[in-house]
PDB file of C-alpha atoms in Angstrom:
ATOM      1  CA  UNK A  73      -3.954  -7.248  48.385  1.00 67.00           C
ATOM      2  CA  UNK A  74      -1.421  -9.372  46.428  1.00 80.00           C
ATOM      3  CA  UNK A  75       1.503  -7.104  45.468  1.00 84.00           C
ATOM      4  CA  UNK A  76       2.716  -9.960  43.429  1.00 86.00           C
ATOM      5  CA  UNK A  77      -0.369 -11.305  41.555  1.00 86.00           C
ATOM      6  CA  UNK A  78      -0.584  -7.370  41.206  1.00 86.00           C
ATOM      7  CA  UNK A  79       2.539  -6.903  39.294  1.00 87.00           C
ATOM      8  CA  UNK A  80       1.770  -9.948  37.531  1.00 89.00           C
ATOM      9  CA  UNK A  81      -1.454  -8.404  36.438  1.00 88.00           C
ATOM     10  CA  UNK A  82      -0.049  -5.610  34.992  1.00 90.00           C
ATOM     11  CA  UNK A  83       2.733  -7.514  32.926  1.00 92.00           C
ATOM     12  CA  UNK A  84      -0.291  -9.553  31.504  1.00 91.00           C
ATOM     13  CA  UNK A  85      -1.914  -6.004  29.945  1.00 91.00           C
ATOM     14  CA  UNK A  86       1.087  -4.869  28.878  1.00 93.00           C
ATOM     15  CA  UNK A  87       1.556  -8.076  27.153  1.00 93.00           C
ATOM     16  CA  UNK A  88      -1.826  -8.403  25.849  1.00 91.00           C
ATOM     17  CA  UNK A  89      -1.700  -4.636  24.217  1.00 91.00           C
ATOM     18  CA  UNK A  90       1.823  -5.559  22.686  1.00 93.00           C
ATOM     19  CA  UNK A  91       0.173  -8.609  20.867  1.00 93.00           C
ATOM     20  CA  UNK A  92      -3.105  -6.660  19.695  1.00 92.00           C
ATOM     21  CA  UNK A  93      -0.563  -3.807  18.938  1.00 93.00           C
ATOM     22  CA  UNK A  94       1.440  -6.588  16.573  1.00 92.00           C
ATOM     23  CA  UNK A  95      -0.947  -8.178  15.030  1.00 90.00           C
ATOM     24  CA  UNK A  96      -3.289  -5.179  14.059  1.00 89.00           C
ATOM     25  CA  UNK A  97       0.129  -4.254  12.243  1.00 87.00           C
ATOM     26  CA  UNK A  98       0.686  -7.526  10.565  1.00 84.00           C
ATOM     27  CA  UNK A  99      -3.137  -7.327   9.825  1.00 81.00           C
ATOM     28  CA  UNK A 100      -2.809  -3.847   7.679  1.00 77.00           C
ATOM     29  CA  UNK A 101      -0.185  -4.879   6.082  1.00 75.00           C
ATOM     30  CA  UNK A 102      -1.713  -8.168   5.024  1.00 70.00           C
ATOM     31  CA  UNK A 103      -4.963  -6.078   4.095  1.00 70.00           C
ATOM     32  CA  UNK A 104      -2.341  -3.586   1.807  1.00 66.00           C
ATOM     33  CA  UNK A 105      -0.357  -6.713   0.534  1.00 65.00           C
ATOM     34  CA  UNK A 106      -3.588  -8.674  -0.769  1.00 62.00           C
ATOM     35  CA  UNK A 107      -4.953  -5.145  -2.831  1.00 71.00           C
ATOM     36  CA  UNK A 108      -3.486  -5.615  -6.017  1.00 79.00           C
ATOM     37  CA  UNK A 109      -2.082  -7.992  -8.218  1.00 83.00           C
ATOM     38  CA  UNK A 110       0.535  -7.213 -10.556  1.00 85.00           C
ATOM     39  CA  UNK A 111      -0.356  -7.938 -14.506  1.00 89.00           C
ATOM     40  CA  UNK A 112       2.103  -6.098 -16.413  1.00 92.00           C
ATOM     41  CA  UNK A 113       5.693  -4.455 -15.162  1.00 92.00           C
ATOM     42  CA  UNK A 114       7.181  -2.206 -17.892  1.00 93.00           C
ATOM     43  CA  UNK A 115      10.651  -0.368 -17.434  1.00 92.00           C
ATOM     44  CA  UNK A 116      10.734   2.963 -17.568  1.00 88.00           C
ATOM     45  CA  UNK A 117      13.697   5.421 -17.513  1.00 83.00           C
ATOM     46  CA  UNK A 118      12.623   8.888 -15.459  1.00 81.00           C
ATOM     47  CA  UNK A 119      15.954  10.776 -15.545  1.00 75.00           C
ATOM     48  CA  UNK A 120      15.682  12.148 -18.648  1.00 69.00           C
ATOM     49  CA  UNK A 121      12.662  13.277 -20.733  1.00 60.00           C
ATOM     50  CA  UNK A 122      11.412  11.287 -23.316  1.00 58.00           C
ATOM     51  CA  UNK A 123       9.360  12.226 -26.301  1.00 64.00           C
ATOM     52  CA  UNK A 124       6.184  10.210 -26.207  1.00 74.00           C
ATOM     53  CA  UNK A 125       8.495   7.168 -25.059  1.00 85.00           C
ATOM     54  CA  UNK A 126       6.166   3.763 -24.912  1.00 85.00           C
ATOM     55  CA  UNK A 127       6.444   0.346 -23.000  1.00 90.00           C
ATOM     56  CA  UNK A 128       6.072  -3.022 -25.004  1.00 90.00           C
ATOM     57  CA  UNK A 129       2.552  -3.794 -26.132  1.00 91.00           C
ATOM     58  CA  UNK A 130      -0.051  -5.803 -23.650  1.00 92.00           C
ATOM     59  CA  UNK A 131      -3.606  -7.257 -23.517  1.00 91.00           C
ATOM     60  CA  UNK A 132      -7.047  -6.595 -21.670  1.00 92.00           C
ATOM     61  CA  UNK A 133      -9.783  -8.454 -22.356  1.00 92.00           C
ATOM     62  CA  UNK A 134     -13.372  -7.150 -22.776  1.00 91.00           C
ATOM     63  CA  UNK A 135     -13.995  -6.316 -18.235  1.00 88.00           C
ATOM     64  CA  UNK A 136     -11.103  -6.090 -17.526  1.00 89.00           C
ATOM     65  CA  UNK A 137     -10.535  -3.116 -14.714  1.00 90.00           C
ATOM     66  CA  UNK A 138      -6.750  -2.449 -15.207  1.00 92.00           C
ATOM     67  CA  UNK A 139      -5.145   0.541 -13.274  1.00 91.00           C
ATOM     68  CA  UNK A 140      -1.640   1.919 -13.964  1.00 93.00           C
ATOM     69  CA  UNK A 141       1.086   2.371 -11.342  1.00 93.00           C
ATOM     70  CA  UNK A 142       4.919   3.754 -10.986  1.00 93.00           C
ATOM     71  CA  UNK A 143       6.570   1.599  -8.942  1.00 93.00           C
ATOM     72  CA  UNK A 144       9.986   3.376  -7.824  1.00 92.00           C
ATOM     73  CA  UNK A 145      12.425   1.896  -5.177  1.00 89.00           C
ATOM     74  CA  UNK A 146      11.592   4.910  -2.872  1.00 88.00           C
ATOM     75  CA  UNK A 147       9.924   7.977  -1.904  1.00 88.00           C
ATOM     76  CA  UNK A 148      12.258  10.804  -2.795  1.00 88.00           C
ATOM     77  CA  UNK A 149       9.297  11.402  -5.846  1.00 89.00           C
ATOM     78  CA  UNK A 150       7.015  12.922  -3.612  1.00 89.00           C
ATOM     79  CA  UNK A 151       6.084  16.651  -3.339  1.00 90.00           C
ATOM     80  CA  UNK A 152       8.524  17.292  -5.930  1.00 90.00           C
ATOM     81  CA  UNK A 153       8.145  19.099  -9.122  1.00 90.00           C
ATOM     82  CA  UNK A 154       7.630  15.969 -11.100  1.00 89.00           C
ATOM     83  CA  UNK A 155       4.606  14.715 -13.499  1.00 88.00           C
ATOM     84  CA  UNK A 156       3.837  11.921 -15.456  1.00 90.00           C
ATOM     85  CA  UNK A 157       1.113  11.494 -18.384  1.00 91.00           C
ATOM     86  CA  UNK A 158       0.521   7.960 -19.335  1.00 92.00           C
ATOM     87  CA  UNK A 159      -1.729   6.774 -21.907  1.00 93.00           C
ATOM     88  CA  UNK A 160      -3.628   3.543 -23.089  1.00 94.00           C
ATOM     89  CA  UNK A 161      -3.114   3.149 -27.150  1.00 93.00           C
ATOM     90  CA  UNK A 162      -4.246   0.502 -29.176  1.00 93.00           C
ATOM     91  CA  UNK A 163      -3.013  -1.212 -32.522  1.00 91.00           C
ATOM     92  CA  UNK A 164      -4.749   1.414 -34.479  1.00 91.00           C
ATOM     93  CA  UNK A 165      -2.812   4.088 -32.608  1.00 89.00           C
ATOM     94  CA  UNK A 166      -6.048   5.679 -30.971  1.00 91.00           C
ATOM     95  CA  UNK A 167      -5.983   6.945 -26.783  1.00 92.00           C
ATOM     96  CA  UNK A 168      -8.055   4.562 -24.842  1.00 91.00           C
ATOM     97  CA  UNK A 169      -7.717   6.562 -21.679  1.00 92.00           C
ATOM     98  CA  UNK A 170      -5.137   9.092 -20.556  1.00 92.00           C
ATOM     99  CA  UNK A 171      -3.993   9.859 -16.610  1.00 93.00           C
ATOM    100  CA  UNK A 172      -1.523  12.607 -15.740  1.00 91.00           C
ATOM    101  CA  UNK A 173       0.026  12.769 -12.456  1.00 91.00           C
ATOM    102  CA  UNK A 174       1.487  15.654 -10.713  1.00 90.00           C
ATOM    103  CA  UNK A 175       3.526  14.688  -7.532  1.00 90.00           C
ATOM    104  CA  UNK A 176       4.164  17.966  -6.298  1.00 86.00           C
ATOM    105  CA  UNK A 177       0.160  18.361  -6.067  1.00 81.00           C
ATOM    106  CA  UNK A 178      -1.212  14.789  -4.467  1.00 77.00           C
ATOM    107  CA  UNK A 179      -0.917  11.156  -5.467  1.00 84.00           C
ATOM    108  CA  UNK A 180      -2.106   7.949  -3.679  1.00 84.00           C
ATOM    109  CA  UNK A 181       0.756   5.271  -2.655  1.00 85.00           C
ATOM    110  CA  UNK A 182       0.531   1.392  -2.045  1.00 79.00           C
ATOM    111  CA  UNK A 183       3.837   0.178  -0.569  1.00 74.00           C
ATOM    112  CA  UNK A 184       4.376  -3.192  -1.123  1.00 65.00           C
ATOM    113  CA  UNK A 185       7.860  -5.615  -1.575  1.00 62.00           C
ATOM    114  CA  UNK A 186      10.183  -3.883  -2.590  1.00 75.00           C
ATOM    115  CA  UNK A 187       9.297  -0.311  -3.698  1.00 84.00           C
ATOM    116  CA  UNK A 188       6.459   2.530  -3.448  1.00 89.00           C
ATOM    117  CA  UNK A 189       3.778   2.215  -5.975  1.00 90.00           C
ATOM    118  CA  UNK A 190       2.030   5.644  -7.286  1.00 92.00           C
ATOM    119  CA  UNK A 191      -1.613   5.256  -8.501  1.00 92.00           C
ATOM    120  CA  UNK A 192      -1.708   6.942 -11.852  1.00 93.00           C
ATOM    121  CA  UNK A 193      -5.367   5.989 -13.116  1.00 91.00           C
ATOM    122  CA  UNK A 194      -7.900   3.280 -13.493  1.00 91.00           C
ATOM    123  CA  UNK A 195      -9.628   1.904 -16.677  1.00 92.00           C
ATOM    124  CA  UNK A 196     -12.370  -0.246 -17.313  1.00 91.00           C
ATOM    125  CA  UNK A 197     -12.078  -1.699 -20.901  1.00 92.00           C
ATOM    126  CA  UNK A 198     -15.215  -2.060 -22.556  1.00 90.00           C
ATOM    127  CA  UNK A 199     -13.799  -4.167 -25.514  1.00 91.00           C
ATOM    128  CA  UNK A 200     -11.030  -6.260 -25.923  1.00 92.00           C
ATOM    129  CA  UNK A 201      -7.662  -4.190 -26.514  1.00 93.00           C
ATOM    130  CA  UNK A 202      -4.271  -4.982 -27.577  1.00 93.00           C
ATOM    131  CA  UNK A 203      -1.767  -2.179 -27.546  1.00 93.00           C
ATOM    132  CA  UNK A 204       0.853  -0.061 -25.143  1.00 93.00           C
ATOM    133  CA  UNK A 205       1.048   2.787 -23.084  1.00 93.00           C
ATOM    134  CA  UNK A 206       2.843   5.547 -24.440  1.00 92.00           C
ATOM    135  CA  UNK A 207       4.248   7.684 -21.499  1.00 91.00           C
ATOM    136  CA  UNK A 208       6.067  11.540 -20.874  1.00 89.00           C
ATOM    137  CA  UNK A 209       7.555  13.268 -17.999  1.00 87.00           C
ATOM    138  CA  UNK A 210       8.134  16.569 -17.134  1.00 85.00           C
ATOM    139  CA  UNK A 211       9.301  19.002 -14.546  1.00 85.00           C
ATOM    140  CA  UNK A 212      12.335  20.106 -13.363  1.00 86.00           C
ATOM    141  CA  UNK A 213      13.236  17.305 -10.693  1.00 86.00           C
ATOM    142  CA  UNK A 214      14.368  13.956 -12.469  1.00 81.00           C
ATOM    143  CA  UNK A 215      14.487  10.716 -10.805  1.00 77.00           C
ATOM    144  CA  UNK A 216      17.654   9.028 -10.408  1.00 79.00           C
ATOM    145  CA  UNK A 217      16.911   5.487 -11.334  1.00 79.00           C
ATOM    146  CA  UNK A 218      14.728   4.145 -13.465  1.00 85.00           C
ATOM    147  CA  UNK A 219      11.437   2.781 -12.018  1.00 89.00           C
ATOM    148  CA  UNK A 220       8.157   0.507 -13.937  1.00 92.00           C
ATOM    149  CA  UNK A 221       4.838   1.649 -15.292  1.00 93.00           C
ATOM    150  CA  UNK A 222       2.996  -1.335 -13.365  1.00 92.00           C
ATOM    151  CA  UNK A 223      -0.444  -2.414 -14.478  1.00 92.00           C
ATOM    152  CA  UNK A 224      -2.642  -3.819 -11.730  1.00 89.00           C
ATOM    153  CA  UNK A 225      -5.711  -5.754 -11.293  1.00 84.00           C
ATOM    154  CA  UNK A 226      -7.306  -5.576  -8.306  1.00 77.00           C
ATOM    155  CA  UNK A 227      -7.590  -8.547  -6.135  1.00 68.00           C
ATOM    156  CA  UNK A 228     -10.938 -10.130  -3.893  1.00 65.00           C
ATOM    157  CA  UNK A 229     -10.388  -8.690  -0.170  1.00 65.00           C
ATOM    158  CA  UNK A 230      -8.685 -11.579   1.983  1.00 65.00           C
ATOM    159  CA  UNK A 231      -9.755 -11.309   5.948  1.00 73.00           C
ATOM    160  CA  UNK A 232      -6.205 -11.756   7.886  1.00 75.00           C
ATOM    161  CA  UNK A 233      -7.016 -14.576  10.040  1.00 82.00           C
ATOM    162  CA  UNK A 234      -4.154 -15.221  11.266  1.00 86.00           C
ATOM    163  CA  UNK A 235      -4.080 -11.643  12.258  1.00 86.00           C
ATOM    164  CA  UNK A 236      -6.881 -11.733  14.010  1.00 87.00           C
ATOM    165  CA  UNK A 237      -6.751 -14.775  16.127  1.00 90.00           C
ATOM    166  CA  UNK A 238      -3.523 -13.829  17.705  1.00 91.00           C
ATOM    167  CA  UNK A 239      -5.687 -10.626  18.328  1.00 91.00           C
ATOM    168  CA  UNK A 240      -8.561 -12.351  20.041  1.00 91.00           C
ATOM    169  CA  UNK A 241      -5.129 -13.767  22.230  1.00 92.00           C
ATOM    170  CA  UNK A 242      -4.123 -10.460  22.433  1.00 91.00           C
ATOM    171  CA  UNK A 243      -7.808  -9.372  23.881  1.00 92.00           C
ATOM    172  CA  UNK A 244      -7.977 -12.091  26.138  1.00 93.00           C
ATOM    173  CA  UNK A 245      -4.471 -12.064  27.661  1.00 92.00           C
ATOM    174  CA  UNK A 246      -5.830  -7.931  28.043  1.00 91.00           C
ATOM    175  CA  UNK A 247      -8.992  -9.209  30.151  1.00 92.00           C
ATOM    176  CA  UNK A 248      -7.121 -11.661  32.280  1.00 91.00           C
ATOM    177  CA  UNK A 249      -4.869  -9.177  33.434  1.00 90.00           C
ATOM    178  CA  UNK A 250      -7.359  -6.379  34.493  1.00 91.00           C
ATOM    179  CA  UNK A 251      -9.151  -9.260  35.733  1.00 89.00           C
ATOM    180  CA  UNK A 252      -6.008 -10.066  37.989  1.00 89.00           C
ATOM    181  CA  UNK A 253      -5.243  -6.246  38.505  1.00 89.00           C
ATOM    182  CA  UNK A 254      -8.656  -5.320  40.026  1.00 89.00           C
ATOM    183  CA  UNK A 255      -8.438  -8.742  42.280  1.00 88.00           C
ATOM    184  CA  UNK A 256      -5.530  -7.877  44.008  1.00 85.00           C
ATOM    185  CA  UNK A 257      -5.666  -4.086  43.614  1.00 81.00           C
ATOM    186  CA  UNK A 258      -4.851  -1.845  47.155  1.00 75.00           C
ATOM    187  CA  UNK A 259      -7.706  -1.182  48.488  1.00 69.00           C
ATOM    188  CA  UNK A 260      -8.711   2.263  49.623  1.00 63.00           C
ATOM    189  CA  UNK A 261      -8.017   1.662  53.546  1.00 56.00           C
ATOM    190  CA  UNK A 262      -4.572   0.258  53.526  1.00 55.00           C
ATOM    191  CA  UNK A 263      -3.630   3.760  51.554  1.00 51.00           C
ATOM    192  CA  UNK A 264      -4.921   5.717  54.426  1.00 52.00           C
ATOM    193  CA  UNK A 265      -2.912   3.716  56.895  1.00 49.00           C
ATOM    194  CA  UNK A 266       0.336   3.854  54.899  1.00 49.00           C
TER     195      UNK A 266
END
């Protein structure tokens, strides 16, 4: 046995893990990051609660899948008696699709940047539109600040290479040192002795 390639062994795992450990973070995150795309940011104002309030107008073309976000600095909105009903209106003033959202209930988040971003509803538009989203709150909690009713496209998936090469590294480094660690492990006579 050699206590120091030993040691050594050991370091090189620990090592190893800590760099898979690393990069499989950096690799989610990249993964989250490269979901969306944002089309459209509209201000919103959530303290107080507006009468069929609306955002300026946008366009989709005839394809388009567009889905409709909050985007608020934090997560103080969750599991609180809060709700949101957003919906798609064209030039002729008819509802192309309505979403309501209920955060004391459930919701689905996508943090990315700066700020947590609510899912409120996806819509596929089957003909070219031109128009706004008219919005309400309700509830008794209110939001402090003001946050953005975000439309979003979703973006092609993008492997994190990167992310994955330093975790090959990562996997290798791991292999080297259990390689090293069974080498030069005690072996079972020199325990009886001691």
């Amino acid at each position: 046995m050699n206590k120091l390639k030993f040691i050594l062994g050991i370091f090189i795992i620990i090592f190893g893990g800590i760099i898979m450990l690393i990069s499989m973070v950096f690799g989610i995150v990249h993964i989250a990051e490269g979901l969306y795309k944002d089309v459209y940011a509209f201000p919103v104002s959530l303290s107080i609660s507006p009468e069929n309030s609306k955002t300026d107008s946008f366009i989709a073309k005839k394809g388009d899948k567009f889905s409709v976000w909050l985007k608020v600095p934090d997560r103080r909105i969750e599991n609180k008696d809060f709700h949101i009903s957003t919906f798609f209106v064209n030039q002729k003033e008819e509802v192309v699709s309505e979403f309501k959202e209920n955060f004391k209930v459930g919701y689905f988040r996508n943090s990315f940047g700066r700020g947590q971003y609510y899912r409120l509803g996806v819509h596929d538009f089957e003909s070219d539109f031109q128009g706004w989203i008219n919005y309400t709150i309700g509830g008794k909690w209110r939001y402090l600040y003001n946050g953005f009713l975000v439309i979003r496209r979703r973006k092609s998936f993008s492997l994190p290479v990167r992310e994955i090469g330093v975790f090959g590294v990562g996997i290798l480094l791991l292999i080297i040192g259990v390689g090293t660690v069974v080498k030069n492990r005690p072996a079972e006579n020199e325990h009886k002795t001691n």
